[in-house]
Amino acid sequence: KMGCVVELKICALFVLFGLSQIVNGFYLPGSYPHNYGVGDYLNVKVNSLTSIDTELPYGYYTLPFCQPEGGIKDSAENLGELLMGDRIENSPYRFKMLTNETDIFLCQTKALSSKEFKLLKKRIDEMYQVNVILDNLPAIRYTSKEGFMLRWTGYPVGAKVQNAYYVFNHLKFTVLVHKKDETDVSRVVGAGDASEMIESVGNLGSNAAAPGYMVVGFEVVPCSFLHNADSLKNLKMYGKYPSPISCDPSTIAAMPIKENEPLTFSYEVLFVESDIKWPSRWDAYLKMEGA
Ligand SMILES: *[C@@H]1O[C@H](CO)[C@@H](O)[C@H](O)[C@H]1NC(C)=O
């Protein structure tokens, strides 16, 4: 499977970052506007861990992260995702459309074996990044440097501060959504390549005409948070952590990882309505620094 996909991928990247400047609003092959009703589940996928240092990708679940309740599945759904990803899998992160949620407990891993502990430190030293995807959009992370806003895709597995290692174990997601109206329907369905895709995919049917919200942006802020062991007792996946989890990206030194100790993960999500229309949702990625 991989041999031909790798070549296609280079080709696709060329198209994405080369031709895109002259094409106004483009589509990832096989991606189509998906409408979600309020409260519909949105499932986050994970791509391989990548590093600009080594260029060697590793599967997300090679590190001790929380696993989905129903098991790990290869989750590339369309050509665009195959082109984009080395290995796209499902993740336990899930949201409900237009529903802000905070302090969501995800899981506590088993105590880190010495092998897992060493591997985590190695991947942090090698600058590996986690790549999360929602509705075909890789998460964008903003950082500011000397008054400039920089954008990146993905977020680091963790950080080393002095001699301690930290994993980003709390994620703050923001989903930008655009409310669908009549004019969007005609624009989207009328756009040549998209409508062809819709026919060839053939499983959209009624969805294309239903009212709802479309995902037009996906952002992540990674944080390190020290969860209280007592607060975790009896908490199941998606349970509400009993006290507010603060996510301050400027203080990472919260939870140093240790051998024989578990990792705890949690997240929060905000939905913000946006004027960005679905065909322009990739524009932000074309202005990326380190893509
Ligand atoms: C979610 O929270 C954000 C930030 O506080 C707010 O702007 C937005 O309106 C909220 N969205 C919903 C659906 O409540």
GROMACS .gro file of C-alpha atoms in nm, residues 19-257:
model
  239
   19LEU     CA    1  -0.064   2.530  -0.733
   20SER     CA    2  -0.287   2.645  -0.455
   21GLN     CA    3  -0.160   2.998  -0.489
   22ILE     CA    4  -0.322   3.027  -0.827
   23VAL     CA    5  -0.632   2.825  -0.753
   24ASN     CA    6  -0.886   3.011  -0.549
   25GLY     CA    7  -1.038   2.775  -0.297
   26PHE     CA    8  -0.946   2.415  -0.357
   27TYR     CA    9  -1.052   2.077  -0.239
   28LEU     CA   10  -0.856   1.796  -0.097
   29PRO     CA   11  -0.939   1.497  -0.316
   30GLY     CA   12  -1.235   1.311  -0.176
   31SER     CA   13  -1.313   1.564   0.091
   32TYR     CA   14  -1.658   1.711   0.079
   33PRO     CA   15  -1.854   1.950   0.297
   34HIS     CA   16  -2.002   1.762   0.585
   35ASN     CA   17  -2.289   1.910   0.781
   36TYR     CA   18  -2.329   1.837   1.145
   37GLY     CA   19  -2.644   1.898   1.343
   38VAL     CA   20  -2.615   2.050   1.690
   39GLY     CA   21  -2.501   1.773   1.927
   40ASP     CA   22  -2.371   1.542   1.651
   41TYR     CA   23  -2.046   1.373   1.742
   42LEU     CA   24  -1.725   1.491   1.579
   43ASN     CA   25  -1.441   1.244   1.606
   44VAL     CA   26  -1.080   1.351   1.607
   45LYS     CA   27  -0.834   1.138   1.414
   46VAL     CA   28  -0.462   1.112   1.467
   47ASN     CA   29  -0.192   1.103   1.205
   48SER     CA   30   0.158   0.964   1.253
   49LEU     CA   31   0.396   1.139   1.489
   50THR     CA   32   0.638   1.341   1.280
   51SER     CA   33   0.961   1.527   1.334
   52ILE     CA   34   1.137   1.778   1.115
   53ASP     CA   35   1.456   1.647   1.272
   54THR     CA   36   1.433   1.285   1.167
   55GLU     CA   37   1.164   1.277   0.896
   56LEU     CA   38   1.079   0.929   1.017
   57PRO     CA   39   0.712   0.896   1.112
   58TYR     CA   40   0.587   0.669   1.391
   59GLY     CA   41   0.231   0.559   1.458
   60TYR     CA   42   0.053   0.766   1.721
   61TYR     CA   43  -0.008   0.463   1.940
   62THR     CA   44   0.361   0.373   1.957
   63LEU     CA   45   0.355   0.612   2.256
   64PRO     CA   46   0.141   0.549   2.565
   65PHE     CA   47  -0.154   0.772   2.477
   66CYS     CA   48  -0.519   0.705   2.561
   67GLN     CA   49  -0.686   0.460   2.325
   68PRO     CA   50  -1.040   0.473   2.188
   69GLU     CA   51  -1.295   0.264   2.374
   70GLY     CA   52  -1.380   0.057   2.068
   71GLY     CA   53  -1.017  -0.012   1.979
   72ILE     CA   54  -0.770   0.141   1.736
   73LYS     CA   55  -0.872   0.140   1.370
   74ASP     CA   56  -0.708   0.262   1.054
   75SER     CA   57  -0.928   0.557   0.972
   76ALA     CA   58  -0.823   0.716   0.644
   77GLU     CA   59  -1.157   0.758   0.473
   78ASN     CA   60  -1.076   0.915   0.144
   79LEU     CA   61  -0.799   0.984  -0.100
   80GLY     CA   62  -0.719   1.319   0.060
   81GLU     CA   63  -0.652   1.155   0.392
   82LEU     CA   64  -0.442   0.884   0.233
   83LEU     CA   65  -0.235   1.152   0.065
   84MET     CA   66  -0.203   1.355   0.380
   85GLY     CA   67  -0.123   1.078   0.618
   86ASP     CA   68   0.132   0.817   0.681
   87ARG     CA   69  -0.107   0.645   0.911
   88ILE     CA   70  -0.439   0.791   1.012
   89GLU     CA   71  -0.612   0.628   1.307
   90ASN     CA   72  -0.910   0.702   1.527
   91SER     CA   73  -0.864   0.869   1.865
   92PRO     CA   74  -1.072   0.896   2.180
   93TYR     CA   75  -1.103   1.276   2.148
   94ARG     CA   76  -1.460   1.353   2.053
   95PHE     CA   77  -1.674   1.662   2.054
   96LYS     CA   78  -2.042   1.742   2.018
   97MET     CA   79  -2.123   2.001   1.756
   98LEU     CA   80  -2.175   2.348   1.903
   99THR     CA   81  -2.131   2.220   2.258
  100ASN     CA   82  -1.858   2.379   2.468
  101GLU     CA   83  -1.716   2.136   2.720
  102THR     CA   84  -1.437   2.176   2.973
  103ASP     CA   85  -1.256   1.949   3.220
  104ILE     CA   86  -1.316   1.630   3.023
  105PHE     CA   87  -1.120   1.340   3.167
  106LEU     CA   88  -0.983   1.108   2.900
  107CYS     CA   89  -0.780   0.836   3.070
  108GLN     CA   90  -0.505   0.747   3.304
  109THR     CA   91  -0.251   0.515   3.146
  110LYS     CA   92  -0.085   0.225   3.318
  111ALA     CA   93   0.230   0.306   3.512
  112LEU     CA   94   0.504   0.380   3.258
  113SER     CA   95   0.742   0.093   3.212
  114SER     CA   96   1.106   0.181   3.191
  115LYS     CA   97   1.091   0.114   2.817
  116GLU     CA   98   0.793   0.347   2.766
  117PHE     CA   99   0.953   0.613   2.982
  118LYS     CA  100   1.275   0.604   2.779
  119LEU     CA  101   1.087   0.608   2.452
  120LEU     CA  102   0.880   0.910   2.554
  121LYS     CA  103   1.193   1.102   2.650
  122LYS     CA  104   1.357   1.002   2.323
  123ARG     CA  105   1.063   1.123   2.115
  124ILE     CA  106   1.055   1.451   2.306
  125ASP     CA  107   1.429   1.499   2.247
  126GLU     CA  108   1.377   1.421   1.879
  127MET     CA  109   1.110   1.695   1.862
  128TYR     CA  110   0.826   1.466   1.764
  129GLN     CA  111   0.491   1.625   1.705
  130VAL     CA  112   0.139   1.497   1.745
  131ASN     CA  113  -0.087   1.556   1.446
  132VAL     CA  114  -0.458   1.561   1.512
  133ILE     CA  115  -0.721   1.597   1.242
  134LEU     CA  116  -1.085   1.700   1.253
  135ASP     CA  117  -1.309   1.673   0.949
  136ASN     CA  118  -0.999   1.652   0.725
  137LEU     CA  119  -0.838   1.959   0.884
  138PRO     CA  120  -0.507   1.922   1.068
  139ALA     CA  121  -0.508   2.120   1.392
  140ILE     CA  122  -0.337   2.457   1.381
  141ARG     CA  123  -0.134   2.581   1.673
  142TYR     CA  124  -0.058   2.949   1.717
  143THR     CA  125   0.247   3.076   1.896
  144SER     CA  126   0.361   3.432   1.930
  145LYS     CA  127   0.717   3.539   1.899
  146GLU     CA  128   0.834   3.897   1.936
  147GLY     CA  129   0.488   4.024   1.867
  148PHE     CA  130   0.436   3.806   1.558
  149MET     CA  131   0.178   3.532   1.538
  150LEU     CA  132   0.317   3.208   1.397
  151ARG     CA  133   0.107   2.911   1.288
  152TRP     CA  134   0.205   2.550   1.294
  153THR     CA  135   0.029   2.223   1.238
  154GLY     CA  136   0.042   1.976   1.522
  155TYR     CA  137   0.187   2.017   1.869
  156PRO     CA  138   0.494   1.873   2.039
  157VAL     CA  139   0.466   1.544   2.228
  158GLY     CA  140   0.622   1.725   2.522
  159ALA     CA  141   0.906   1.943   2.636
  160LYS     CA  142   1.225   1.916   2.834
  161VAL     CA  143   1.279   2.179   3.100
  162GLN     CA  144   1.608   2.159   3.284
  163ASN     CA  145   1.640   1.785   3.334
  164ALA     CA  146   1.273   1.697   3.358
  165TYR     CA  147   1.046   1.588   3.075
  166TYR     CA  148   0.687   1.698   3.038
  167VAL     CA  149   0.412   1.557   2.822
  168PHE     CA  150   0.137   1.782   2.691
  169ASN     CA  151  -0.145   1.596   2.859
  170HIS     CA  152  -0.425   1.851   2.841
  171LEU     CA  153  -0.546   1.982   2.507
  172LYS     CA  154  -0.756   2.288   2.452
  173PHE     CA  155  -0.931   2.261   2.118
  174THR     CA  156  -1.118   2.531   1.932
  175VAL     CA  157  -1.346   2.437   1.646
  176LEU     CA  158  -1.451   2.713   1.408
  177VAL     CA  159  -1.786   2.642   1.252
  178HIS     CA  160  -1.985   2.805   0.977
  179LYS     CA  161  -2.360   2.787   0.982
  180LYS     CA  162  -2.486   2.657   0.657
  181ASP     CA  163  -2.727   2.868   0.459
  182GLU     CA  164  -2.886   2.845   0.114
  183THR     CA  165  -2.609   3.033  -0.067
  184ASP     CA  166  -2.345   2.798   0.069
  185VAL     CA  167  -2.535   2.499  -0.064
  186SER     CA  168  -2.541   2.624  -0.419
  187ARG     CA  169  -2.178   2.734  -0.408
  188VAL     CA  170  -2.053   2.409  -0.275
  189VAL     CA  171  -2.259   2.175  -0.486
  190GLY     CA  172  -2.194   2.387  -0.792
  191ALA     CA  173  -1.817   2.372  -0.757
  192GLY     CA  174  -1.699   2.132  -1.026
  193ASP     CA  175  -1.457   1.898  -0.850
  194ALA     CA  176  -1.661   1.880  -0.533
  195SER     CA  177  -1.980   1.777  -0.704
  196GLU     CA  178  -1.796   1.509  -0.899
  197MET     CA  179  -1.659   1.379  -0.575
  198ILE     CA  180  -2.000   1.384  -0.419
  199GLU     CA  181  -2.129   1.164  -0.699
  200SER     CA  182  -1.840   0.924  -0.688
  201VAL     CA  183  -1.842   0.894  -0.312
  202GLY     CA  184  -2.213   0.845  -0.327
  203ASN     CA  185  -2.283   0.819   0.044
  204LEU     CA  186  -2.371   1.178   0.122
  205GLY     CA  187  -2.721   1.179  -0.012
  206SER     CA  188  -2.955   1.374   0.208
  207ASN     CA  189  -2.676   1.519   0.418
  208ALA     CA  190  -2.572   1.769   0.153
  209ALA     CA  191  -2.902   1.951   0.174
  210ALA     CA  192  -2.968   1.933   0.548
  211PRO     CA  193  -2.919   2.241   0.765
  212GLY     CA  194  -2.634   2.239   1.010
  213TYR     CA  195  -2.282   2.351   1.075
  214MET     CA  196  -1.964   2.292   0.881
  215VAL     CA  197  -1.618   2.275   1.032
  216VAL     CA  198  -1.407   2.558   0.892
  217GLY     CA  199  -1.119   2.570   1.139
  218PHE     CA  200  -0.949   2.356   1.399
  219GLU     CA  201  -0.701   2.486   1.656
  220VAL     CA  202  -0.518   2.330   1.947
  221VAL     CA  203  -0.336   2.465   2.253
  222PRO     CA  204  -0.129   2.196   2.428
  223CYS     CA  205  -0.080   2.220   2.804
  224SER     CA  206   0.081   2.031   3.084
  225PHE     CA  207  -0.143   1.983   3.385
  226LEU     CA  208  -0.090   1.803   3.713
  227HIS     CA  209  -0.409   1.610   3.784
  228ASN     CA  210  -0.492   1.520   4.139
  229ALA     CA  211  -0.482   1.144   4.195
  230ASP     CA  212  -0.778   1.152   4.435
  231SER     CA  213  -0.993   1.341   4.187
  232LEU     CA  214  -0.939   1.065   3.932
  233LYS     CA  215  -1.087   0.785   4.137
  234ASN     CA  216  -1.408   0.652   3.981
  235LEU     CA  217  -1.371   0.874   3.676
  236LYS     CA  218  -1.446   0.705   3.347
  237MET     CA  219  -1.352   0.824   3.000
  238TYR     CA  220  -1.541   1.150   2.921
  239GLY     CA  221  -1.625   1.199   3.288
  240LYS     CA  222  -1.610   1.548   3.432
  241TYR     CA  223  -1.292   1.622   3.624
  242PRO     CA  224  -1.416   1.767   3.955
  243SER     CA  225  -1.221   2.093   3.948
  244PRO     CA  226  -1.134   2.343   3.675
  245ILE     CA  227  -0.837   2.247   3.458
  246SER     CA  228  -0.639   2.554   3.369
  247CYS     CA  229  -0.456   2.550   3.042
  248ASP     CA  230  -0.181   2.807   3.045
  249PRO     CA  231   0.060   2.734   2.760
  250SER     CA  232   0.326   2.961   2.908
  251THR     CA  233   0.378   2.736   3.210
  252ILE     CA  234   0.471   2.390   3.093
  253ALA     CA  235   0.642   2.271   3.407
  254ALA     CA  236   0.337   2.112   3.562
  255MET     CA  237   0.358   1.739   3.522
  256PRO     CA  238   0.704   1.581   3.492
  257ILE     CA  239   0.686   1.225   3.364
   0.00000   0.00000   0.00000
